[in-house]
mmCIF file of C-alpha atoms in Angstrom:
data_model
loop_
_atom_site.group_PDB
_atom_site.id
_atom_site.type_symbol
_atom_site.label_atom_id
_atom_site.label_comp_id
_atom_site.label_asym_id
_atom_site.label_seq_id
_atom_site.Cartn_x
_atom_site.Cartn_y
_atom_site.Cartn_z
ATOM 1 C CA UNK A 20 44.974 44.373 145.259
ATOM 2 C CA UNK A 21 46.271 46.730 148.200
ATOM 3 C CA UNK A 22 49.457 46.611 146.916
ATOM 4 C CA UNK A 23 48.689 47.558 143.053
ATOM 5 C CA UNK A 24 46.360 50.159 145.238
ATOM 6 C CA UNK A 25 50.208 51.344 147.434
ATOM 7 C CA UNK A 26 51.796 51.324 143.812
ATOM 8 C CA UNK A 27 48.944 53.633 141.885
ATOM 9 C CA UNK A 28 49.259 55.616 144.441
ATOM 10 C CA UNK A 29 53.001 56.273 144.508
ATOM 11 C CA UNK A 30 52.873 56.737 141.236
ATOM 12 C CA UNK A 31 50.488 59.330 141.283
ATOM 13 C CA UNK A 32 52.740 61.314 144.460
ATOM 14 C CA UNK A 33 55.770 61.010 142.373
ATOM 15 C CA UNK A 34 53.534 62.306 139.003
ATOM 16 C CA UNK A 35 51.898 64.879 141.020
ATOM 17 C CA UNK A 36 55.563 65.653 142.702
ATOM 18 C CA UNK A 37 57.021 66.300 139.075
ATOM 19 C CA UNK A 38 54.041 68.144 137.753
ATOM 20 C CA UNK A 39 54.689 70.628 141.046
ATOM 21 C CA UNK A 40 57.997 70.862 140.507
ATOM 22 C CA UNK A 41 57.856 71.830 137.156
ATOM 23 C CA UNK A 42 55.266 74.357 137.198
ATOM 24 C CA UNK A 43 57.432 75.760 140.326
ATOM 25 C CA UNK A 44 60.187 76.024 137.980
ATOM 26 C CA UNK A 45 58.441 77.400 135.228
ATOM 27 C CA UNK A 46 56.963 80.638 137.831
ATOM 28 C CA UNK A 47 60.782 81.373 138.742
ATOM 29 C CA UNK A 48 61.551 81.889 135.172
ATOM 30 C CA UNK A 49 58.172 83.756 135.095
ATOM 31 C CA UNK A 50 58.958 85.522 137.997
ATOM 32 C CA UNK A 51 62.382 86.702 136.760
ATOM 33 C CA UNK A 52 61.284 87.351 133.286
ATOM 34 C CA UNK A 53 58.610 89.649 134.652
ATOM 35 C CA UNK A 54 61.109 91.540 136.979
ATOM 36 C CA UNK A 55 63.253 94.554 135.326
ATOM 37 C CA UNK A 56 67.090 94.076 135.428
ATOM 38 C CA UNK A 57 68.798 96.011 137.742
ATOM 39 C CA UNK A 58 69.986 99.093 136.215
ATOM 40 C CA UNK A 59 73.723 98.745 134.999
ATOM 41 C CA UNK A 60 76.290 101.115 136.831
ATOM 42 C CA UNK A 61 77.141 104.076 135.284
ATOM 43 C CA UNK A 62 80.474 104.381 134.781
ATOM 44 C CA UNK A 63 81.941 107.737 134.480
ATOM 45 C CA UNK A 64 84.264 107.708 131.108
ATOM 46 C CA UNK A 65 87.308 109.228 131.499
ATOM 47 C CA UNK A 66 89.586 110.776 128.768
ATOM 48 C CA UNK A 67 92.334 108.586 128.473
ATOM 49 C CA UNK A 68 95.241 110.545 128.895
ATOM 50 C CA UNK A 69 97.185 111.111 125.242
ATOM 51 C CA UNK A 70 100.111 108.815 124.830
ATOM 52 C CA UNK A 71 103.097 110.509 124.776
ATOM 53 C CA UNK A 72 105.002 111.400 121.850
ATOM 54 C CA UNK A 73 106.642 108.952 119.703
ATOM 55 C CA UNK A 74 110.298 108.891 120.380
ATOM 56 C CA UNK A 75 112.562 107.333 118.198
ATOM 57 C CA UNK A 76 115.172 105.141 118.383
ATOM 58 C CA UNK A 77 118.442 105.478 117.665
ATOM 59 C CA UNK A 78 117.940 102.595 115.356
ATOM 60 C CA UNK A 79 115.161 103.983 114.025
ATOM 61 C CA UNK A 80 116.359 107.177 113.119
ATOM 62 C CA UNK A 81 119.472 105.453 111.415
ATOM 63 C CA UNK A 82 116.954 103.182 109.027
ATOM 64 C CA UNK A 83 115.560 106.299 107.591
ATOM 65 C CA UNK A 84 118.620 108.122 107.164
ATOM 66 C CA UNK A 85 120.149 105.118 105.498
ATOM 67 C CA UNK A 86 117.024 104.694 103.411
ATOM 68 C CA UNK A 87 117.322 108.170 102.117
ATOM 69 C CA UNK A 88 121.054 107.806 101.215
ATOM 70 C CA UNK A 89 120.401 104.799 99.640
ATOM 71 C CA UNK A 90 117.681 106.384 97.474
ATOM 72 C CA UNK A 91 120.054 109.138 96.658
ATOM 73 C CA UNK A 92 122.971 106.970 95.711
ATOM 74 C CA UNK A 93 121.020 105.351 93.080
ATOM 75 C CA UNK A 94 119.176 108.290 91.774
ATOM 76 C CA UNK A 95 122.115 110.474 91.854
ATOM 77 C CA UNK A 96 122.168 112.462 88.244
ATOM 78 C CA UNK A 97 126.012 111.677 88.243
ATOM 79 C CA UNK A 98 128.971 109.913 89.565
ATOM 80 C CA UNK A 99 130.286 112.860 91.839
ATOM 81 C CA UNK A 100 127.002 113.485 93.593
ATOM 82 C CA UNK A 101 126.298 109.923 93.845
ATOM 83 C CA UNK A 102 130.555 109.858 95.568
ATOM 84 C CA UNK A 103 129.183 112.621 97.407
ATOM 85 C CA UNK A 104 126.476 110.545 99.191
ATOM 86 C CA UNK A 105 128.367 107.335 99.666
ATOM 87 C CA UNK A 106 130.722 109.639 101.926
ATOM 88 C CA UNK A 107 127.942 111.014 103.872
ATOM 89 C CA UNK A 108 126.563 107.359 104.457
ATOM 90 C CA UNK A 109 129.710 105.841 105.413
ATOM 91 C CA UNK A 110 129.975 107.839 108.152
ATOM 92 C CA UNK A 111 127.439 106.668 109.402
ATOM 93 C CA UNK A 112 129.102 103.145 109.811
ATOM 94 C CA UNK A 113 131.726 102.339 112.402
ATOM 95 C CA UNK A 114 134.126 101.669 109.471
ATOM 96 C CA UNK A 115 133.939 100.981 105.895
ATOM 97 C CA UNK A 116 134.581 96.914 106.009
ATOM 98 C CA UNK A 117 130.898 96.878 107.848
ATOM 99 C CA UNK A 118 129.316 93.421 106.651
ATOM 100 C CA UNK A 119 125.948 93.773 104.526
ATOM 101 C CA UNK A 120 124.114 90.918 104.522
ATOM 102 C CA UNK A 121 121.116 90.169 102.044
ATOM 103 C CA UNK A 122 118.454 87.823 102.801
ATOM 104 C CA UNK A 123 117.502 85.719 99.748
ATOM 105 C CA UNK A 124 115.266 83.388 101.111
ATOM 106 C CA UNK A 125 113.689 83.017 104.751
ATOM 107 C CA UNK A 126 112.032 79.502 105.708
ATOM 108 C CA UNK A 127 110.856 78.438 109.385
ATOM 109 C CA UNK A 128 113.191 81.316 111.193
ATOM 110 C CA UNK A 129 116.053 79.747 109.066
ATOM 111 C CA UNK A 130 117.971 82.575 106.746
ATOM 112 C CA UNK A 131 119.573 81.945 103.352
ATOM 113 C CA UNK A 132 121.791 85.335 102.487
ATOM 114 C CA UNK A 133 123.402 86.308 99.401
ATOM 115 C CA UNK A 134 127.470 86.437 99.807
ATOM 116 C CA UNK A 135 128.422 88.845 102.487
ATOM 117 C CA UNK A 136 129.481 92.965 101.450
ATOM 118 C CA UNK A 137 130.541 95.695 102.479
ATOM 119 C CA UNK A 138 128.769 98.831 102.989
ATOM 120 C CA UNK A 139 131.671 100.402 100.826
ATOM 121 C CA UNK A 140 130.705 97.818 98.338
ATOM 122 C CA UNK A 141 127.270 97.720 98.299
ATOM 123 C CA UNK A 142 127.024 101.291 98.134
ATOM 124 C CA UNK A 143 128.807 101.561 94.335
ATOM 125 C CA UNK A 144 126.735 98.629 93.740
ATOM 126 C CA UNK A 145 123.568 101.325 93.934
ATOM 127 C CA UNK A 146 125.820 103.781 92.595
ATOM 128 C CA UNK A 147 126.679 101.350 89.143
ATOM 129 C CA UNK A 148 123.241 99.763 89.062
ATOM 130 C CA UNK A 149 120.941 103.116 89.794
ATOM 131 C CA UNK A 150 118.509 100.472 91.304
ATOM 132 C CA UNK A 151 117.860 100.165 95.363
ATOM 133 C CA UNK A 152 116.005 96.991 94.865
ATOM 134 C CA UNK A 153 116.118 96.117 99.384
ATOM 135 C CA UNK A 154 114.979 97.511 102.076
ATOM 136 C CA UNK A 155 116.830 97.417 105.651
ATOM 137 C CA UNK A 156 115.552 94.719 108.186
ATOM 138 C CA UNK A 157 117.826 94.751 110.509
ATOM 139 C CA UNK A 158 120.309 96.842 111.663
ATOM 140 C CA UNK A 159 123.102 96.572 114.820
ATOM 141 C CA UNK A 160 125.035 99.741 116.208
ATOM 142 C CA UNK A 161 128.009 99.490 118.222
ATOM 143 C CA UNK A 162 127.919 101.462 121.717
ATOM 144 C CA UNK A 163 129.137 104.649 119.435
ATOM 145 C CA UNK A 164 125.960 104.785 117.987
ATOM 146 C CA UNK A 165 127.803 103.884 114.668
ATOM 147 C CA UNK A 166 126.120 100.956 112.610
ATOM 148 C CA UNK A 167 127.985 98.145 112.897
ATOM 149 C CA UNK A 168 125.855 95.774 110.961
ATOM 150 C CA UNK A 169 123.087 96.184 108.514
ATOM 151 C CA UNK A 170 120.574 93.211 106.932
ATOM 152 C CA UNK A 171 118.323 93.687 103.848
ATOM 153 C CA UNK A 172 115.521 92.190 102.031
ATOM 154 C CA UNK A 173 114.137 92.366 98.547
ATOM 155 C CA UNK A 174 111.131 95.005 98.771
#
C-alpha cells in the first residue's frame, strides 16, 4: 500500500510538473503576443546614383552596322546600289575571303553550320536573293578593329 501511495504520488508531481510547465509556456507566448514589436529602423532611402551611360562595344556597334548593310543589300532597288553597299560592308572586314558561317541546327552546345562563305559571297547571295533571312550571333574582330569572323542564325 505505501508504495502504490509513493507511486500516486509521483505521478501526480510529474502531472502537476507538466500542467506548470505548460501553462508557463503558454504565458510567454501570452506575454510576447501582448507586447508591441519593437519599432523597425528607419532606414533613410537613398537615390541610387544613375548608371552611367551605355557604352558600346566595338562589337556592338559593328552588329548594327552590318545589320543595316545587310538590310540594304537585299532591299536595294537595283544592282548598282545594292554593288554600292556590298563595298561599303566589305570594308568593314579585314579582307574579302572572311569565313561566314551559318548555324543550321544547335543541340546541347554542339553546332551544325551550313558550308562555310565568304562575306564577298554571302553578300551577292542577299544581293541575288533580295531576302536577309539571319541574323548575326557572333562576330570576331581582329586587333584592327576589322571583323574577322562573323556567325549567323535563321531569325
Amino acid at each position: 500500500m505505501k508504495q502504490k501511495l509513493f507511486t500516486n504520488s509521483i505521478n501526480r508531481s510529474l502531472m502537476i510538473a507538466v500542467v506548470a510547465m505548460l501553462a508557463m509556456g503558454a504565458c510567454k507566448s501570452k506575454k510576447k503576443a501582448a507586447q508591441p514589436a519593437p519599432p523597425a529602423p528607419v532606414e533613410q532611402v537613398q537615390q541610387p546614383a544613375p548608371p552611367p551611360a551605355p557604352v558600346s562595344s566595338a562589337e556592338e556597334v559593328a552588329v548594327g552596322k552590318l545589320e543595316n548593310y545587310f538590310n540594304s543589300v537585299a532591299n536595294a532597288s537595283n544592282a548598282a546600289m545594292a554593288n554600292q553597299t556590298i563595298q561599303e560592308a566589305l570594308a568593314m572586314f579585314s579582307n574579302q575571303e572572311t569565313p561566314v558561317l551559318i548555324v543550321i541546327h544547335e543541340e546541347n552546345g554542339i553546332k551544325d553550320y551550313d558550308e562555310p562563305t565568304t562575306i564577298k559571297k554571302y553578300l551577292e547571295y542577299l544581293k541575288d536573293t533580295k531576302k536577309n533571312l539571319n541574323y548575326i550571333s557572333d562576330i570576331r574582330m581582329d586587333a584592327n578593329g576589322k571583323v574577322s569572323e562573323l556567325e549567323l542564325r535563321r531569325k
